[in-house]
Coordinates of C-alpha atoms in Angstrom, one line a residue:
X260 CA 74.9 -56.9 262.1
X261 CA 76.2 -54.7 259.3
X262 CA 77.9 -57.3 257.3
X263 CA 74.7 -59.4 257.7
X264 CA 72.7 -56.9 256.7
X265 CA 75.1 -56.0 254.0
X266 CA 75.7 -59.8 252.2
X267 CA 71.8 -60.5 253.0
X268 CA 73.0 -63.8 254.7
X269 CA 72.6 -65.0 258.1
X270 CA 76.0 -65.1 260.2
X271 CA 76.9 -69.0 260.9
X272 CA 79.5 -67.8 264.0
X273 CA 81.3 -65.3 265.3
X274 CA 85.0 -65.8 266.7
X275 CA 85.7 -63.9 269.4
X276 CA 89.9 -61.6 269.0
X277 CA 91.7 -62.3 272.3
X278 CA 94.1 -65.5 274.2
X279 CA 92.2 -65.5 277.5
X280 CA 90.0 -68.2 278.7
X281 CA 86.9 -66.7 277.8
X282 CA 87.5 -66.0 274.2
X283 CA 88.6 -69.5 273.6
X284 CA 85.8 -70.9 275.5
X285 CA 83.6 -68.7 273.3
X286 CA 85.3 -69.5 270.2
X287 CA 85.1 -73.1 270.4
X288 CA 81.5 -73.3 271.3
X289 CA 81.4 -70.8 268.2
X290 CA 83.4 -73.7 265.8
X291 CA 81.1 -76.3 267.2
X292 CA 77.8 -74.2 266.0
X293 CA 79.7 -73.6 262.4
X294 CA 80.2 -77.5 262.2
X295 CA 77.2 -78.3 263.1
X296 CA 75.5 -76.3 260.1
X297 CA 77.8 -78.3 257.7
X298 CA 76.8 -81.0 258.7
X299 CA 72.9 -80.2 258.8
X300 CA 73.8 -79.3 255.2
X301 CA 75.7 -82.6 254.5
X302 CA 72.8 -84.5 255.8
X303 CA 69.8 -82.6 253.9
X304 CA 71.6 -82.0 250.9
X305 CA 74.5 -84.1 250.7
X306 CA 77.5 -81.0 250.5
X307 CA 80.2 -82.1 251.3
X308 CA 82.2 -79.3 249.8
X309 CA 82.9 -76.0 250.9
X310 CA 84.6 -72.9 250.2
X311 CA 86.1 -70.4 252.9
X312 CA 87.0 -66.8 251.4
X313 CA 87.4 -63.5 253.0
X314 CA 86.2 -60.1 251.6
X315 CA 89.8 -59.0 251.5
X316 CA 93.3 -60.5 252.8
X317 CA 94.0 -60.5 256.2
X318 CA 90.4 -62.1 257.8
X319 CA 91.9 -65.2 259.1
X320 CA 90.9 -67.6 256.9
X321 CA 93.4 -70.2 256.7
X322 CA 93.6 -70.3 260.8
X323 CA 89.2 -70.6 260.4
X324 CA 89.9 -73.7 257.6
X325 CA 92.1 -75.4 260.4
X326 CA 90.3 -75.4 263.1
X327 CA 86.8 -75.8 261.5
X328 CA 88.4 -79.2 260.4
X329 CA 90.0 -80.1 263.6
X330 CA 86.4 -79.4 265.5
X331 CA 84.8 -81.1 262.4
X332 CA 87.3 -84.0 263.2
X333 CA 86.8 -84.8 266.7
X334 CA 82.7 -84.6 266.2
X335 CA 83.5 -87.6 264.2
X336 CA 83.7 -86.2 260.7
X337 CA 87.0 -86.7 258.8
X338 CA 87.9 -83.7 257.1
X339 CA 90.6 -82.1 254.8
X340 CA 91.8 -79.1 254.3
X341 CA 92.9 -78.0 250.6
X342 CA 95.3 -75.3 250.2
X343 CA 93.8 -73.4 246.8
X344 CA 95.3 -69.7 247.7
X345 CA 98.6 -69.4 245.5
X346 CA 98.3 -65.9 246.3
X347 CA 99.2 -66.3 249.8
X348 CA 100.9 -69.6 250.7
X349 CA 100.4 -70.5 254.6
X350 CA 103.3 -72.3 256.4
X351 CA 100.7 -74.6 258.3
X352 CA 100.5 -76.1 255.1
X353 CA 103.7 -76.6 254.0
X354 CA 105.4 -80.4 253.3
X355 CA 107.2 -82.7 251.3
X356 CA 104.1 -84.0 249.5
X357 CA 103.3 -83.4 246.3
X358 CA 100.7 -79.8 246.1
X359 CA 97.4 -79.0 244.3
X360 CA 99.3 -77.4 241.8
X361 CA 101.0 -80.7 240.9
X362 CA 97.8 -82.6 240.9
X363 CA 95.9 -80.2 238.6
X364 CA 98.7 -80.8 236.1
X365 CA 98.4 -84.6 236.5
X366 CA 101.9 -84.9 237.7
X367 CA 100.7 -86.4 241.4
X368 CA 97.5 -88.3 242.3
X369 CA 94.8 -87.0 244.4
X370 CA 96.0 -89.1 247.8
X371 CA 99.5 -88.7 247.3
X372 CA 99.4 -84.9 247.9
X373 CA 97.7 -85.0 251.3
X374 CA 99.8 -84.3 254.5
X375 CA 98.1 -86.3 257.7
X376 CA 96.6 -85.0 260.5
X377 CA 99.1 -83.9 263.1
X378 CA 99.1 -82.3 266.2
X379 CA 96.7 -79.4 266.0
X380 CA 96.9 -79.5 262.2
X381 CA 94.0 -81.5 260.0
X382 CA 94.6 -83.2 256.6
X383 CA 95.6 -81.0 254.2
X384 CA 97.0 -80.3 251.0
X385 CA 99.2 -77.3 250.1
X386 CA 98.6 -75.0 246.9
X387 CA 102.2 -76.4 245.7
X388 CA 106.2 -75.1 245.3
X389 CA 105.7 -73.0 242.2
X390 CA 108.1 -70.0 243.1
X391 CA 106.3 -66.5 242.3
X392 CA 103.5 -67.9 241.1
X393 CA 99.9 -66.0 241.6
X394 CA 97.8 -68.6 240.3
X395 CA 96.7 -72.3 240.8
X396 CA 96.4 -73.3 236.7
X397 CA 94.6 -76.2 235.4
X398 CA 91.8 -75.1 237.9
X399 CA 89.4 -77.4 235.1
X400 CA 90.6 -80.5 236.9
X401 CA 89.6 -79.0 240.4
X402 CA 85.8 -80.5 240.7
X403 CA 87.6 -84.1 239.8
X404 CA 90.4 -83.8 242.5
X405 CA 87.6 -82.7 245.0
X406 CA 85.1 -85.6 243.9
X407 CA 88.3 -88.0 245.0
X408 CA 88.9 -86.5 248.4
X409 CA 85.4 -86.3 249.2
X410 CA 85.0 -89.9 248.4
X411 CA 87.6 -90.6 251.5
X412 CA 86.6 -87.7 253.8
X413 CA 83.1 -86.5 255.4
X414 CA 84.0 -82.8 254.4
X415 CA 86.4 -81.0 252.3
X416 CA 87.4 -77.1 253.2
X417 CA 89.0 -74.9 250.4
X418 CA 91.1 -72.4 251.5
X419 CA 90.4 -69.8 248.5
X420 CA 91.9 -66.5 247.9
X421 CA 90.4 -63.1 248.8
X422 CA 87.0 -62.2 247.0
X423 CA 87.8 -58.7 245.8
X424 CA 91.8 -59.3 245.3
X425 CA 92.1 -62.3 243.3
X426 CA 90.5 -63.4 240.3
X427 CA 90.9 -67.1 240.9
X428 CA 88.5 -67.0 244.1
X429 CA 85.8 -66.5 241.4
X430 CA 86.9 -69.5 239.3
X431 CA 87.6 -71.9 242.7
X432 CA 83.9 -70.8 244.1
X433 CA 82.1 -71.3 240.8
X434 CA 84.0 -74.8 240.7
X435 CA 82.7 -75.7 244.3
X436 CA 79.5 -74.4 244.3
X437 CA 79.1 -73.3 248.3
X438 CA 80.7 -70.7 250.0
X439 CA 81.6 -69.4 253.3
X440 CA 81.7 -65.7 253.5
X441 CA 84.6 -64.4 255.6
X442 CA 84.8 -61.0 257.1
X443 CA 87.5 -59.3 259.8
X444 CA 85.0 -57.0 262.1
X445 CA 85.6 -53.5 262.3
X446 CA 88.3 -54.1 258.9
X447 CA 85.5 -54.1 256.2
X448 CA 83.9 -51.1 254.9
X449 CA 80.2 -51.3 253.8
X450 CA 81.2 -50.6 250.0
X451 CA 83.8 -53.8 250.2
X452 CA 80.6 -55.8 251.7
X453 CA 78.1 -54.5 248.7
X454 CA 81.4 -55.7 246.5
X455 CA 81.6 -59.2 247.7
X456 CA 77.7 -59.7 247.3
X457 CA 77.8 -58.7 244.1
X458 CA 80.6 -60.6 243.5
X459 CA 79.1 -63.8 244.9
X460 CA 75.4 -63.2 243.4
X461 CA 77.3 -63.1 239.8
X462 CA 79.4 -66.7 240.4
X463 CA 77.6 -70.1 240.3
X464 CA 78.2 -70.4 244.3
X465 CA 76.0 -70.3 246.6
X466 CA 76.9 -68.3 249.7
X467 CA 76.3 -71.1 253.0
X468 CA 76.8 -68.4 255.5
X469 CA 79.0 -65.8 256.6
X470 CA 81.9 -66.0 259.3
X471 CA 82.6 -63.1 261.5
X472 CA 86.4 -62.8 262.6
X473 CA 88.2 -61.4 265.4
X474 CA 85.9 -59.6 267.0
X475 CA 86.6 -57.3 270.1
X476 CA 83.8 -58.1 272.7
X477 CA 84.4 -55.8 275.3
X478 CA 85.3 -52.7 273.2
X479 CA 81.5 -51.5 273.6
X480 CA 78.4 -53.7 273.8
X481 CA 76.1 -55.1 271.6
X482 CA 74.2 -58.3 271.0
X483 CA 77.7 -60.5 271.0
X484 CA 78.8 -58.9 274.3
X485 CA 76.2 -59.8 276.0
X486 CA 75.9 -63.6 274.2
X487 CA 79.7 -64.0 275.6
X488 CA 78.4 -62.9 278.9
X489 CA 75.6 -65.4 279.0
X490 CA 77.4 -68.3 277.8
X491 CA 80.1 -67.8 280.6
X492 CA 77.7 -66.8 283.2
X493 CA 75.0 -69.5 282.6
X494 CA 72.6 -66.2 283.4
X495 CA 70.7 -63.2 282.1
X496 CA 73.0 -60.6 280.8
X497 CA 71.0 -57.9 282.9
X498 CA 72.3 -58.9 286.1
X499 CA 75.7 -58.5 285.2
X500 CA 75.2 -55.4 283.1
X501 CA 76.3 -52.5 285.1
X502 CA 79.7 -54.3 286.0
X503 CA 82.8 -52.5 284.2
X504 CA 84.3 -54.4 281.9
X505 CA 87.6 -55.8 284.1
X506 CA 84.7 -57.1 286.9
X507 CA 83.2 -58.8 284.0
X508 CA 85.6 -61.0 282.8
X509 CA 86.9 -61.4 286.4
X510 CA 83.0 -62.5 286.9
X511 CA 83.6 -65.1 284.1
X512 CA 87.0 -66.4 284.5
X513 CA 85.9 -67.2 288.2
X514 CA 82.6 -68.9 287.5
X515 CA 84.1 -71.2 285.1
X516 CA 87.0 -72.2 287.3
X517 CA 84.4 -73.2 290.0
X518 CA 82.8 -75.0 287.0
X519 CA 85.7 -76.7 286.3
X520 CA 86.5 -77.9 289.7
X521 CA 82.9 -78.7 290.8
X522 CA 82.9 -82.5 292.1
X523 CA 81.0 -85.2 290.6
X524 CA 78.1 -86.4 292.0
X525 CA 77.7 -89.4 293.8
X526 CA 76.8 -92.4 291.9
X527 CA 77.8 -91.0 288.7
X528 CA 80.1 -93.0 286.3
X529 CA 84.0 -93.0 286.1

């Protein structure tokens, strides 16, 4: 609620901090909601571009790139994933290929830098093999080398740098034009928020939505708590309200076992 109130933008998903079950039940309905407002946006507008940057390091942004494109993926949109954040190489990214860095100096072409899809890894390109360095470069060729890719995929995701730590996350957002805010709840201090929309209302981008990362449910309540609870349950969050919080997940992890291992019905198809 604050960092909505705070950027003045409607949150496209929250992803829920934890391993169990429930979170990544949660969290995967969560990435399913997120892709399906890019691709309400594709088809009403034709974006096909976006950019992912957090307030400040340390939101999760790479891991939210990934698997945004792996859910994007198997609903049957193609997507890659482009490595722009020299500040802070990722090691899912890393390959033999050729980087951005190389095709923004012309010294690779646009197809020969991306690494496949494998495993639980998209398509992606990595920001390049320039030791120490803090900055992409030629970021004036970046609109062309995205105008190739999206020719090929259904989506492109930019991995940009932190908004208030480095200054080419201003120059890759005003190069793509729409933006996903990324935030760390209970990491980002009302001032950093004010920063970032001030940061973003300057720039030519257009903020798409905002992301809300790692978020710890059951520490408290709240309008999320009681989403999660819903969603697991299949039923109001009243009549599970006064359960302490170990009952509750017990409630949840039980429920969707039986789910799980409910029959089908007769007559219905193999």
């Amino acid at each position: 609620g604050d960092a909505e109130r705070g950027l003045g933008m409607p949150a496209l998903g929250w992803l829920v901090e934890g391993e169990g079950a429930a979170a990544q039940l949660f969290s995967r309905d969560q990435l399913r909601r997120m892709a399906g407002a890019l691709a309400r946006e594709r088809d009403r507008h034709g974006t096909q571009v976006f950019a992912l940057s957090a307030v400040k390091p340390g939101a999760g942004t790479t891991g939210l790139a990934l698997r945004l494109a792996r859910t994007l993926d198997e609903l049957g949109f193609p997507t890659l994933v482009v490595e722009a954040n020299a500040f802070s190489p990722d090691a899912r990214f890393a390959g033999a290929r050729p980087g951005l860095m190389q095709c923004l100096r012309g010294e690779a072409a646009a197809q020969e830098c991306i690494e496949p899809a494998a495993g639980e890894l998209p398509a992606r390109v990595r920001a390049g093999d320039e030791a120490g360095a803090a900055n992409l470069g030629r970021i004036d060729r970046l609109r062309e080398l995205l105008d190739t890719w999206r020719a090929t995929y259904a989506f492109v995701l930019v991995d940009a740098p932190p908004l208030l730590l480095a200054a080419d996350a201003e120059i890759v957002l005003d190069r793509i034009g729409h933006a996903l805010l990324v935030v760390e709840a209970g990491a980002t201090t009302r001032g950093e928020l004010a920063r970032a929309g001030r940061v973003l209302e300057a720039s030519a981008a257009q903020a798409a939505g905002l992301v809300v990362n790692r978020v710890r449910v059951l520490e408290g309540g709240g309008y999320l708590r009681s989403l999660l609870v819903e969603f697991l349950m299949h039923r109001k969050y009243a009549d599970f309200a006064s359960l302490p919080a170990w009952r509750l997940q017990l409630a949840g992890w039980l429920h969707r076992a039986r789910t799980l291992r409910r029959p089908a019905t007769k007559g219905a198809s193999a």
